[in-house]
């Protein structure tokens, strides 16, 4: 896709606009996550039924994400993102309105489908802005997503503490976030398909390049999902800590990831994607070894902090590499996103099932083994890295991208 004579000032403005979009997207997730207990009570579902229902967002996202490229080609990047983001923010209201399991599942399916399509559209635009700036910004964009999720969680925690009805909370949050998202979309790049550019298929298998890059993302998201959902349980039941300290471990892990993502672009620009991911993998493995060998809560908490530091920038770099890996960035990004969403869906239940059969120590041993894959296979990001370096050095012999 091409833009209409964008100046560097407009590209820099687009960077901040996309960052705001990422923050809005994250805020929706944070707003929802804090009210899940209320939604469970309101819809009168058991823990097992809730677990089933919570699989539907990932299912909806996985099925709908390939459509994002087609929508972007039909309406242009800015209009497509504006519409998809508005659908996502407004879908926040649906789960809290569901009175039973039969309505909760489709509500969460729509919630996940709109989330996935907006995710692909905003990451594709983020990659395009990164290419035009000639330096890494994807880690910082995902850091803004984490910051938005933290803000949404904080507001949701306050609403839950005050005993507010989640329906009213989510209606208000959806209204505010929709307005913020529409305003932010005003300044994103207005990319349009080229005259000879074929529309992407409605549904297609991810290209081979996306499969390889997605495998790296799978390892990182598996470690993230395992740590987010099981770190507090690990400290509480494996090491016998208090509930408060166990919860603090999860919060610390989330904060570590957010800070690392916000600072990650500087590291990527200095050392490149491949070396950054290799070093990240080493940190994640060290964190995993501390977790499985911990005899004291402080050691395990340090391990989870290292794990968060090690995996923080991997998924942003996977999206960036996917967007530069072929002629259709949206399709490649959708492929990587589908794989990572699948990992996030599989990880919590896989950790729980393995822990049931063996122990949580063995479960996090598996996480540590997967973290080894980050260091071992980081080279698959090299092709996309070379393209970024070409763009950042316009005086090089290799011609730059279309503008």
CSV table of C-alpha atoms in Angstrom, one decimal:
chain,number,residue,atom,x,y,z
A,1,UNK,CA,0.0,0.0,0.0
A,2,UNK,CA,1.1,3.5,-0.6
A,3,UNK,CA,0.7,6.9,1.0
A,4,UNK,CA,0.1,10.3,-0.7
A,5,UNK,CA,3.4,12.3,-0.3
A,6,UNK,CA,3.7,12.0,3.5
A,7,UNK,CA,6.3,14.4,4.9
A,8,UNK,CA,8.6,13.4,7.8
A,9,UNK,CA,6.5,15.6,10.1
A,10,UNK,CA,3.4,13.8,9.1
A,11,UNK,CA,5.1,10.4,9.7
A,12,UNK,CA,6.3,11.5,13.1
A,13,UNK,CA,2.7,12.6,14.0
A,14,UNK,CA,1.4,9.3,12.7
A,15,UNK,CA,3.8,7.5,15.1
A,16,UNK,CA,2.2,9.2,18.1
A,17,UNK,CA,-1.3,8.6,16.7
A,18,UNK,CA,-0.6,4.9,16.3
A,19,UNK,CA,0.8,4.8,19.8
A,20,UNK,CA,-2.4,6.3,21.1
A,21,UNK,CA,-4.4,3.6,19.2
A,22,UNK,CA,-2.3,0.9,20.9
A,23,UNK,CA,-3.0,2.4,24.3
A,24,UNK,CA,-6.7,2.5,23.6
A,25,UNK,CA,-6.7,-1.1,22.4
A,26,UNK,CA,-4.9,-2.1,25.6
A,27,UNK,CA,-7.3,-0.1,27.8
A,28,UNK,CA,-10.2,-2.2,26.5
A,29,UNK,CA,-8.5,-5.4,27.5
A,30,UNK,CA,-7.6,-4.1,30.9
A,31,UNK,CA,-11.2,-2.8,31.5
A,32,UNK,CA,-12.6,-6.2,30.6
A,33,UNK,CA,-10.2,-8.4,32.6
A,34,UNK,CA,-10.9,-6.7,35.9
A,35,UNK,CA,-14.7,-7.3,35.6
A,36,UNK,CA,-14.6,-11.0,34.7
A,37,UNK,CA,-15.7,-12.0,38.3
A,38,UNK,CA,-18.7,-9.7,38.0
A,39,UNK,CA,-19.5,-11.1,34.5
A,40,UNK,CA,-19.3,-14.6,35.9
A,41,UNK,CA,-21.7,-13.9,38.7
A,42,UNK,CA,-24.1,-12.0,36.4
A,43,UNK,CA,-24.2,-14.8,33.8
A,44,UNK,CA,-24.4,-17.5,36.5
A,45,UNK,CA,-21.7,-19.7,35.1
A,46,UNK,CA,-19.4,-22.1,36.9
A,47,UNK,CA,-15.6,-21.9,36.8
A,48,UNK,CA,-15.6,-24.6,34.2
A,49,UNK,CA,-18.2,-22.9,32.0
A,50,UNK,CA,-16.3,-19.6,32.4
A,51,UNK,CA,-13.1,-21.3,31.2
A,52,UNK,CA,-15.0,-22.6,28.1
A,53,UNK,CA,-16.4,-19.1,27.5
A,54,UNK,CA,-13.0,-17.5,27.8
A,55,UNK,CA,-11.8,-19.6,24.9
A,56,UNK,CA,-14.2,-17.8,22.5
A,57,UNK,CA,-12.2,-14.5,22.3
A,58,UNK,CA,-9.2,-16.3,20.9
A,59,UNK,CA,-11.3,-18.4,18.6
A,60,UNK,CA,-13.0,-15.3,17.3
A,61,UNK,CA,-9.7,-13.5,16.8
A,62,UNK,CA,-8.1,-16.4,15.0
A,63,UNK,CA,-11.0,-16.7,12.5
A,64,UNK,CA,-11.4,-13.0,11.9
A,65,UNK,CA,-7.9,-11.7,11.7
A,66,UNK,CA,-7.3,-12.9,8.1
A,67,UNK,CA,-10.2,-10.6,7.1
A,68,UNK,CA,-8.3,-7.4,8.3
A,69,UNK,CA,-6.1,-7.3,5.2
A,70,UNK,CA,-9.2,-7.5,2.9
A,71,UNK,CA,-10.9,-4.7,4.8
A,72,UNK,CA,-7.8,-2.5,4.7
A,73,UNK,CA,-7.5,-3.0,1.0
A,74,UNK,CA,-11.1,-2.2,0.4
A,75,UNK,CA,-11.4,1.0,2.5
A,76,UNK,CA,-7.8,2.1,3.0
A,77,UNK,CA,-5.7,1.8,6.1
A,78,UNK,CA,-7.0,4.9,8.0
A,79,UNK,CA,-10.7,4.2,7.4
A,80,UNK,CA,-10.3,0.5,8.1
A,81,UNK,CA,-8.5,1.1,11.4
A,82,UNK,CA,-11.1,3.8,12.4
A,83,UNK,CA,-14.0,1.4,11.9
A,84,UNK,CA,-12.3,-1.7,13.3
A,85,UNK,CA,-11.1,0.1,16.4
A,86,UNK,CA,-14.5,1.5,17.0
A,87,UNK,CA,-16.1,-1.9,16.7
A,88,UNK,CA,-13.5,-3.3,19.3
A,89,UNK,CA,-14.1,-0.5,21.8
A,90,UNK,CA,-17.9,-0.8,21.5
A,91,UNK,CA,-17.8,-4.6,21.8
A,92,UNK,CA,-16.5,-4.1,25.4
A,93,UNK,CA,-20.1,-3.7,26.4
A,94,UNK,CA,-21.3,-7.1,25.1
A,95,UNK,CA,-20.0,-9.6,27.7
A,96,UNK,CA,-21.4,-7.7,30.7
A,97,UNK,CA,-24.8,-7.8,29.0
A,98,UNK,CA,-24.9,-11.5,28.7
A,99,UNK,CA,-27.4,-13.2,31.1
A,100,UNK,CA,-26.2,-16.8,30.6
A,101,UNK,CA,-23.6,-19.0,29.0
A,102,UNK,CA,-25.5,-19.3,25.7
A,103,UNK,CA,-25.3,-15.5,25.2
A,104,UNK,CA,-21.9,-15.0,26.9
A,105,UNK,CA,-20.0,-17.3,24.4
A,106,UNK,CA,-21.1,-15.4,21.2
A,107,UNK,CA,-20.6,-12.1,22.9
A,108,UNK,CA,-17.0,-13.1,23.7
A,109,UNK,CA,-16.6,-14.4,20.2
A,110,UNK,CA,-17.5,-11.0,18.7
A,111,UNK,CA,-15.3,-9.3,21.4
A,112,UNK,CA,-12.3,-11.4,20.2
A,113,UNK,CA,-13.0,-11.1,16.5
A,114,UNK,CA,-13.1,-7.3,16.6
A,115,UNK,CA,-10.0,-7.3,18.9
A,116,UNK,CA,-8.0,-9.4,16.4
A,117,UNK,CA,-8.9,-7.4,13.3
A,118,UNK,CA,-8.1,-4.1,15.0
A,119,UNK,CA,-4.9,-5.7,16.2
A,120,UNK,CA,-3.8,-6.6,12.7
A,121,UNK,CA,-4.7,-3.2,11.3
A,122,UNK,CA,-2.8,-1.2,13.9
A,123,UNK,CA,0.3,-3.4,13.8
A,124,UNK,CA,0.4,-3.1,10.0
A,125,UNK,CA,0.3,0.7,10.3
A,126,UNK,CA,2.9,0.6,13.0
A,127,UNK,CA,5.2,-1.4,10.8
A,128,UNK,CA,4.7,1.1,7.9
A,129,UNK,CA,5.5,4.0,10.2
A,130,UNK,CA,8.6,2.2,11.5
A,131,UNK,CA,9.8,1.6,7.9
A,132,UNK,CA,9.3,5.3,7.0
A,133,UNK,CA,11.1,6.5,10.1
A,134,UNK,CA,14.0,4.0,9.6
A,135,UNK,CA,14.2,3.1,13.2
A,136,UNK,CA,12.5,0.7,15.6
A,137,UNK,CA,9.3,1.8,17.2
A,138,UNK,CA,7.3,-1.5,17.5
A,139,UNK,CA,8.5,-2.3,21.0
A,140,UNK,CA,7.5,1.1,22.2
A,141,UNK,CA,4.1,0.8,20.5
A,142,UNK,CA,3.5,-2.5,22.4
A,143,UNK,CA,4.7,-0.8,25.5
A,144,UNK,CA,1.9,1.7,25.0
A,145,UNK,CA,-0.5,-1.2,24.7
A,146,UNK,CA,0.7,-2.5,28.1
A,147,UNK,CA,0.4,1.0,29.6
A,148,UNK,CA,-3.1,1.3,28.3
A,149,UNK,CA,-3.9,-2.2,29.8
A,150,UNK,CA,-2.6,-1.0,33.1
A,151,UNK,CA,-4.7,2.1,33.0
A,152,UNK,CA,-7.8,0.2,32.1
A,153,UNK,CA,-7.1,-2.3,34.8
A,154,UNK,CA,-6.7,0.5,37.4
A,155,UNK,CA,-10.0,2.0,36.4
A,156,UNK,CA,-11.7,-1.4,36.5
A,157,UNK,CA,-10.2,-2.1,39.9
A,158,UNK,CA,-11.5,1.1,41.2
A,159,UNK,CA,-15.0,0.4,39.7
A,160,UNK,CA,-15.0,-3.0,41.2
A,161,UNK,CA,-13.9,-1.7,44.6
A,162,UNK,CA,-16.8,0.8,44.5
A,163,UNK,CA,-19.2,-2.0,43.7
A,164,UNK,CA,-20.3,-0.5,40.4
A,165,UNK,CA,-22.4,-2.4,37.9
A,166,UNK,CA,-20.0,-3.6,35.1
A,167,UNK,CA,-22.7,-2.8,32.5
A,168,UNK,CA,-22.5,0.9,33.4
A,169,UNK,CA,-18.8,0.8,33.8
A,170,UNK,CA,-18.3,-0.7,30.4
A,171,UNK,CA,-20.7,1.6,28.7
A,172,UNK,CA,-18.9,4.6,30.0
A,173,UNK,CA,-15.5,3.1,29.3
A,174,UNK,CA,-16.5,2.1,25.7
A,175,UNK,CA,-17.9,5.6,25.0
A,176,UNK,CA,-14.7,7.3,26.2
A,177,UNK,CA,-12.3,4.9,24.5
A,178,UNK,CA,-14.3,5.1,21.2
A,179,UNK,CA,-14.0,8.8,21.1
A,180,UNK,CA,-10.3,8.7,22.0
A,181,UNK,CA,-9.7,6.0,19.3
A,182,UNK,CA,-11.6,8.0,16.6
A,183,UNK,CA,-9.6,11.1,17.4
A,184,UNK,CA,-6.3,9.2,17.3
A,185,UNK,CA,-7.1,7.6,14.0
A,186,UNK,CA,-7.4,11.1,12.4
A,187,UNK,CA,-3.6,11.4,12.2
A,188,UNK,CA,-2.5,7.8,11.2
A,189,UNK,CA,-1.1,7.3,7.7
A,190,UNK,CA,-3.8,7.3,5.0
A,191,UNK,CA,-2.5,4.3,3.0
A,192,UNK,CA,-4.3,3.3,-0.1
A,193,UNK,CA,-3.8,0.2,-2.3
A,194,UNK,CA,-1.8,0.6,-5.5
A,195,UNK,CA,-3.6,0.5,-8.8
A,196,UNK,CA,-2.0,-2.8,-9.7
A,197,UNK,CA,-2.2,-4.3,-6.2
A,198,UNK,CA,-4.3,-7.5,-6.0
A,199,UNK,CA,-6.7,-7.7,-3.0
A,200,UNK,CA,-5.7,-10.3,-0.4
A,201,UNK,CA,-7.8,-13.4,-0.2
A,202,UNK,CA,-10.6,-13.4,2.4
A,203,UNK,CA,-9.1,-16.4,4.1
A,204,UNK,CA,-5.6,-17.8,3.5
A,205,UNK,CA,-3.1,-19.9,5.3
A,206,UNK,CA,-0.2,-17.9,6.7
A,207,UNK,CA,2.8,-17.7,4.4
A,208,UNK,CA,5.9,-19.8,5.3
A,209,UNK,CA,7.8,-16.7,6.5
A,210,UNK,CA,5.0,-15.9,8.9
A,211,UNK,CA,5.0,-19.5,10.2
A,212,UNK,CA,8.7,-19.3,11.1
A,213,UNK,CA,8.4,-15.9,12.7
A,214,UNK,CA,5.2,-17.0,14.4
A,215,UNK,CA,7.1,-19.9,16.0
A,216,UNK,CA,9.3,-17.3,17.8
A,217,UNK,CA,6.2,-15.4,18.9
A,218,UNK,CA,4.5,-18.7,20.1
A,219,UNK,CA,7.4,-19.3,22.5
A,220,UNK,CA,7.3,-15.8,23.9
A,221,UNK,CA,3.5,-15.7,24.3
A,222,UNK,CA,3.4,-19.1,25.9
A,223,UNK,CA,5.9,-17.9,28.5
A,224,UNK,CA,3.9,-14.7,29.0
A,225,UNK,CA,0.5,-16.5,29.4
A,226,UNK,CA,2.0,-19.0,31.8
A,227,UNK,CA,3.6,-16.3,33.9
A,228,UNK,CA,0.6,-14.0,34.0
A,229,UNK,CA,-1.9,-16.8,34.9
A,230,UNK,CA,0.3,-19.0,37.1
A,231,UNK,CA,3.0,-16.8,38.8
A,232,UNK,CA,0.8,-16.0,41.7
A,233,UNK,CA,-0.3,-19.6,42.0
A,234,UNK,CA,3.4,-20.7,41.9
A,235,UNK,CA,4.3,-18.4,44.8
A,236,UNK,CA,1.2,-19.2,46.8
A,237,UNK,CA,1.2,-23.0,46.6
A,238,UNK,CA,4.7,-24.0,45.6
A,239,UNK,CA,6.5,-21.6,48.0
A,240,UNK,CA,3.8,-20.9,50.6
A,241,UNK,CA,3.7,-17.1,50.3
A,242,UNK,CA,0.9,-14.8,51.3
A,243,UNK,CA,-1.9,-14.0,48.8
A,244,UNK,CA,-0.7,-10.4,48.7
A,245,UNK,CA,2.9,-11.2,47.9
A,246,UNK,CA,1.8,-13.7,45.3
A,247,UNK,CA,-0.4,-11.0,43.6
A,248,UNK,CA,2.5,-8.6,43.8
A,249,UNK,CA,4.6,-11.0,41.8
A,250,UNK,CA,2.1,-10.9,38.9
A,251,UNK,CA,1.9,-7.1,39.0
A,252,UNK,CA,5.7,-6.9,39.0
A,253,UNK,CA,5.9,-9.2,36.0
A,254,UNK,CA,3.4,-7.0,34.1
A,255,UNK,CA,5.3,-3.8,35.0
A,256,UNK,CA,8.6,-5.3,34.0
A,257,UNK,CA,7.2,-6.1,30.6
A,258,UNK,CA,5.7,-2.7,30.1
A,259,UNK,CA,8.9,-0.8,31.0
A,260,UNK,CA,11.1,-3.1,28.9
A,261,UNK,CA,8.8,-2.6,25.9
A,262,UNK,CA,8.9,1.2,26.3
A,263,UNK,CA,12.7,1.2,26.4
A,264,UNK,CA,13.2,-1.7,23.9
A,265,UNK,CA,13.4,0.4,20.7
A,266,UNK,CA,16.7,2.0,21.8
A,267,UNK,CA,18.2,-1.5,22.3
A,268,UNK,CA,16.9,-2.8,19.0
A,269,UNK,CA,18.3,0.2,17.1
A,270,UNK,CA,21.7,-0.3,18.8
A,271,UNK,CA,22.0,-4.1,18.4
A,272,UNK,CA,19.4,-5.2,15.8
A,273,UNK,CA,16.5,-7.5,16.1
A,274,UNK,CA,18.3,-10.8,15.9
A,275,UNK,CA,20.9,-10.0,18.6
A,276,UNK,CA,18.2,-8.4,20.8
A,277,UNK,CA,16.0,-11.5,20.7
A,278,UNK,CA,18.9,-13.8,21.3
A,279,UNK,CA,19.9,-11.8,24.4
A,280,UNK,CA,16.2,-11.7,25.4
A,281,UNK,CA,16.1,-15.5,25.1
A,282,UNK,CA,19.1,-15.9,27.4
A,283,UNK,CA,17.4,-13.6,30.0
A,284,UNK,CA,14.2,-15.6,29.8
A,285,UNK,CA,16.0,-18.9,30.2
A,286,UNK,CA,17.9,-17.5,33.3
A,287,UNK,CA,14.6,-16.4,34.7
A,288,UNK,CA,13.1,-19.8,34.1
A,289,UNK,CA,16.0,-21.5,35.8
A,290,UNK,CA,15.6,-19.3,38.9
A,291,UNK,CA,11.9,-20.1,39.0
A,292,UNK,CA,12.2,-23.8,38.9
A,293,UNK,CA,15.1,-23.9,41.4
A,294,UNK,CA,13.7,-21.3,43.8
A,295,UNK,CA,13.6,-22.2,47.4
A,296,UNK,CA,12.7,-18.7,48.5
A,297,UNK,CA,9.9,-16.3,47.2
A,298,UNK,CA,12.5,-13.6,46.4
A,299,UNK,CA,14.4,-15.9,44.0
A,300,UNK,CA,11.2,-16.8,42.2
A,301,UNK,CA,10.1,-13.2,41.9
A,302,UNK,CA,13.5,-12.3,40.5
A,303,UNK,CA,13.0,-15.2,38.0
A,304,UNK,CA,9.6,-13.9,36.9
A,305,UNK,CA,11.0,-10.4,36.5
A,306,UNK,CA,13.8,-11.7,34.3
A,307,UNK,CA,11.3,-13.8,32.3
A,308,UNK,CA,9.2,-10.6,31.7
A,309,UNK,CA,12.3,-8.7,30.7
A,310,UNK,CA,13.4,-11.4,28.4
A,311,UNK,CA,10.1,-11.9,26.5
A,312,UNK,CA,8.9,-8.3,26.4
A,313,UNK,CA,10.2,-7.1,23.0
A,314,UNK,CA,9.9,-10.5,21.2
A,315,UNK,CA,6.3,-10.2,20.0
A,316,UNK,CA,6.7,-6.6,18.7
A,317,UNK,CA,9.8,-7.6,16.8
A,318,UNK,CA,7.9,-10.6,15.3
A,319,UNK,CA,5.1,-8.3,14.1
A,320,UNK,CA,7.7,-5.9,12.6
A,321,UNK,CA,9.6,-8.7,10.8
A,322,UNK,CA,6.3,-10.2,9.5
A,323,UNK,CA,5.3,-6.8,8.1
A,324,UNK,CA,8.6,-6.8,6.1
A,325,UNK,CA,8.7,-10.4,5.1
A,326,UNK,CA,6.6,-10.3,1.9
A,327,UNK,CA,4.5,-8.3,-0.4
A,328,UNK,CA,1.3,-8.4,1.8
A,329,UNK,CA,2.2,-7.1,5.3
A,330,UNK,CA,-1.4,-7.5,6.6
A,331,UNK,CA,-1.6,-11.1,5.6
A,332,UNK,CA,1.8,-11.9,7.2
A,333,UNK,CA,1.0,-10.0,10.4
A,334,UNK,CA,-2.4,-11.8,10.6
A,335,UNK,CA,-0.6,-15.1,10.3
A,336,UNK,CA,1.8,-14.3,13.1
A,337,UNK,CA,-1.0,-12.8,15.2
A,338,UNK,CA,-3.1,-16.0,14.7
A,339,UNK,CA,-0.2,-18.2,16.0
A,340,UNK,CA,0.5,-16.0,19.0
A,341,UNK,CA,-3.2,-15.8,19.9
A,342,UNK,CA,-3.3,-19.6,19.7
A,343,UNK,CA,-0.3,-19.8,22.1
A,344,UNK,CA,-2.0,-17.5,24.5
A,345,UNK,CA,-5.0,-19.7,24.4
A,346,UNK,CA,-3.1,-23.0,24.9
A,347,UNK,CA,-0.5,-21.9,27.5
A,348,UNK,CA,-2.7,-21.5,30.6
A,349,UNK,CA,-4.5,-24.9,30.2
A,350,UNK,CA,-1.2,-26.6,29.1
A,351,UNK,CA,0.5,-25.4,32.3
A,352,UNK,CA,-2.4,-26.4,34.4
A,353,UNK,CA,-2.7,-29.9,32.8
A,354,UNK,CA,1.0,-30.6,33.2
A,355,UNK,CA,1.0,-29.3,36.8
A,356,UNK,CA,-1.9,-31.6,37.6
A,357,UNK,CA,0.0,-34.6,36.1
A,358,UNK,CA,3.3,-33.7,37.6
A,359,UNK,CA,4.0,-30.3,39.3
A,360,UNK,CA,4.2,-26.6,38.7
A,361,UNK,CA,8.0,-26.9,38.7
A,362,UNK,CA,7.9,-29.2,35.7
A,363,UNK,CA,5.4,-26.9,34.0
A,364,UNK,CA,7.8,-24.0,34.3
A,365,UNK,CA,10.6,-26.3,33.2
A,366,UNK,CA,8.6,-26.6,29.9
A,367,UNK,CA,8.4,-22.7,29.8
A,368,UNK,CA,12.2,-22.6,30.2
A,369,UNK,CA,12.7,-25.0,27.4
A,370,UNK,CA,10.5,-23.0,25.1
A,371,UNK,CA,12.4,-19.9,26.1
A,372,UNK,CA,15.5,-21.6,24.7
A,373,UNK,CA,13.8,-21.4,21.3
A,374,UNK,CA,14.0,-17.6,21.4
A,375,UNK,CA,17.8,-17.7,21.5
A,376,UNK,CA,18.1,-20.6,19.1
A,377,UNK,CA,15.9,-19.5,16.3
A,378,UNK,CA,16.2,-15.7,16.5
A,379,UNK,CA,17.9,-15.8,13.1
A,380,UNK,CA,14.5,-16.1,11.3
A,381,UNK,CA,14.0,-12.3,12.0
A,382,UNK,CA,17.1,-11.5,9.9
A,383,UNK,CA,15.4,-11.0,6.6
A,384,UNK,CA,13.0,-8.3,8.0
A,385,UNK,CA,16.0,-6.8,9.8
A,386,UNK,CA,17.9,-6.3,6.5
A,387,UNK,CA,14.9,-4.5,5.0
A,388,UNK,CA,14.7,-2.1,7.9
A,389,UNK,CA,18.4,-1.3,7.6
A,390,UNK,CA,18.0,-0.6,3.9
A,391,UNK,CA,15.3,1.9,4.7
A,392,UNK,CA,17.2,3.5,7.4
A,393,UNK,CA,20.2,4.1,5.1
A,394,UNK,CA,18.8,5.8,2.0
A,395,UNK,CA,22.3,6.4,0.6
A,396,UNK,CA,22.9,2.6,0.3
A,397,UNK,CA,23.1,0.9,-3.1
A,398,UNK,CA,19.9,-1.0,-2.5
A,399,UNK,CA,16.8,1.0,-3.5
A,400,UNK,CA,14.3,2.0,-0.8
A,401,UNK,CA,10.6,1.2,-0.7
A,402,UNK,CA,7.8,2.9,-2.7
A,403,UNK,CA,6.5,6.2,-1.2
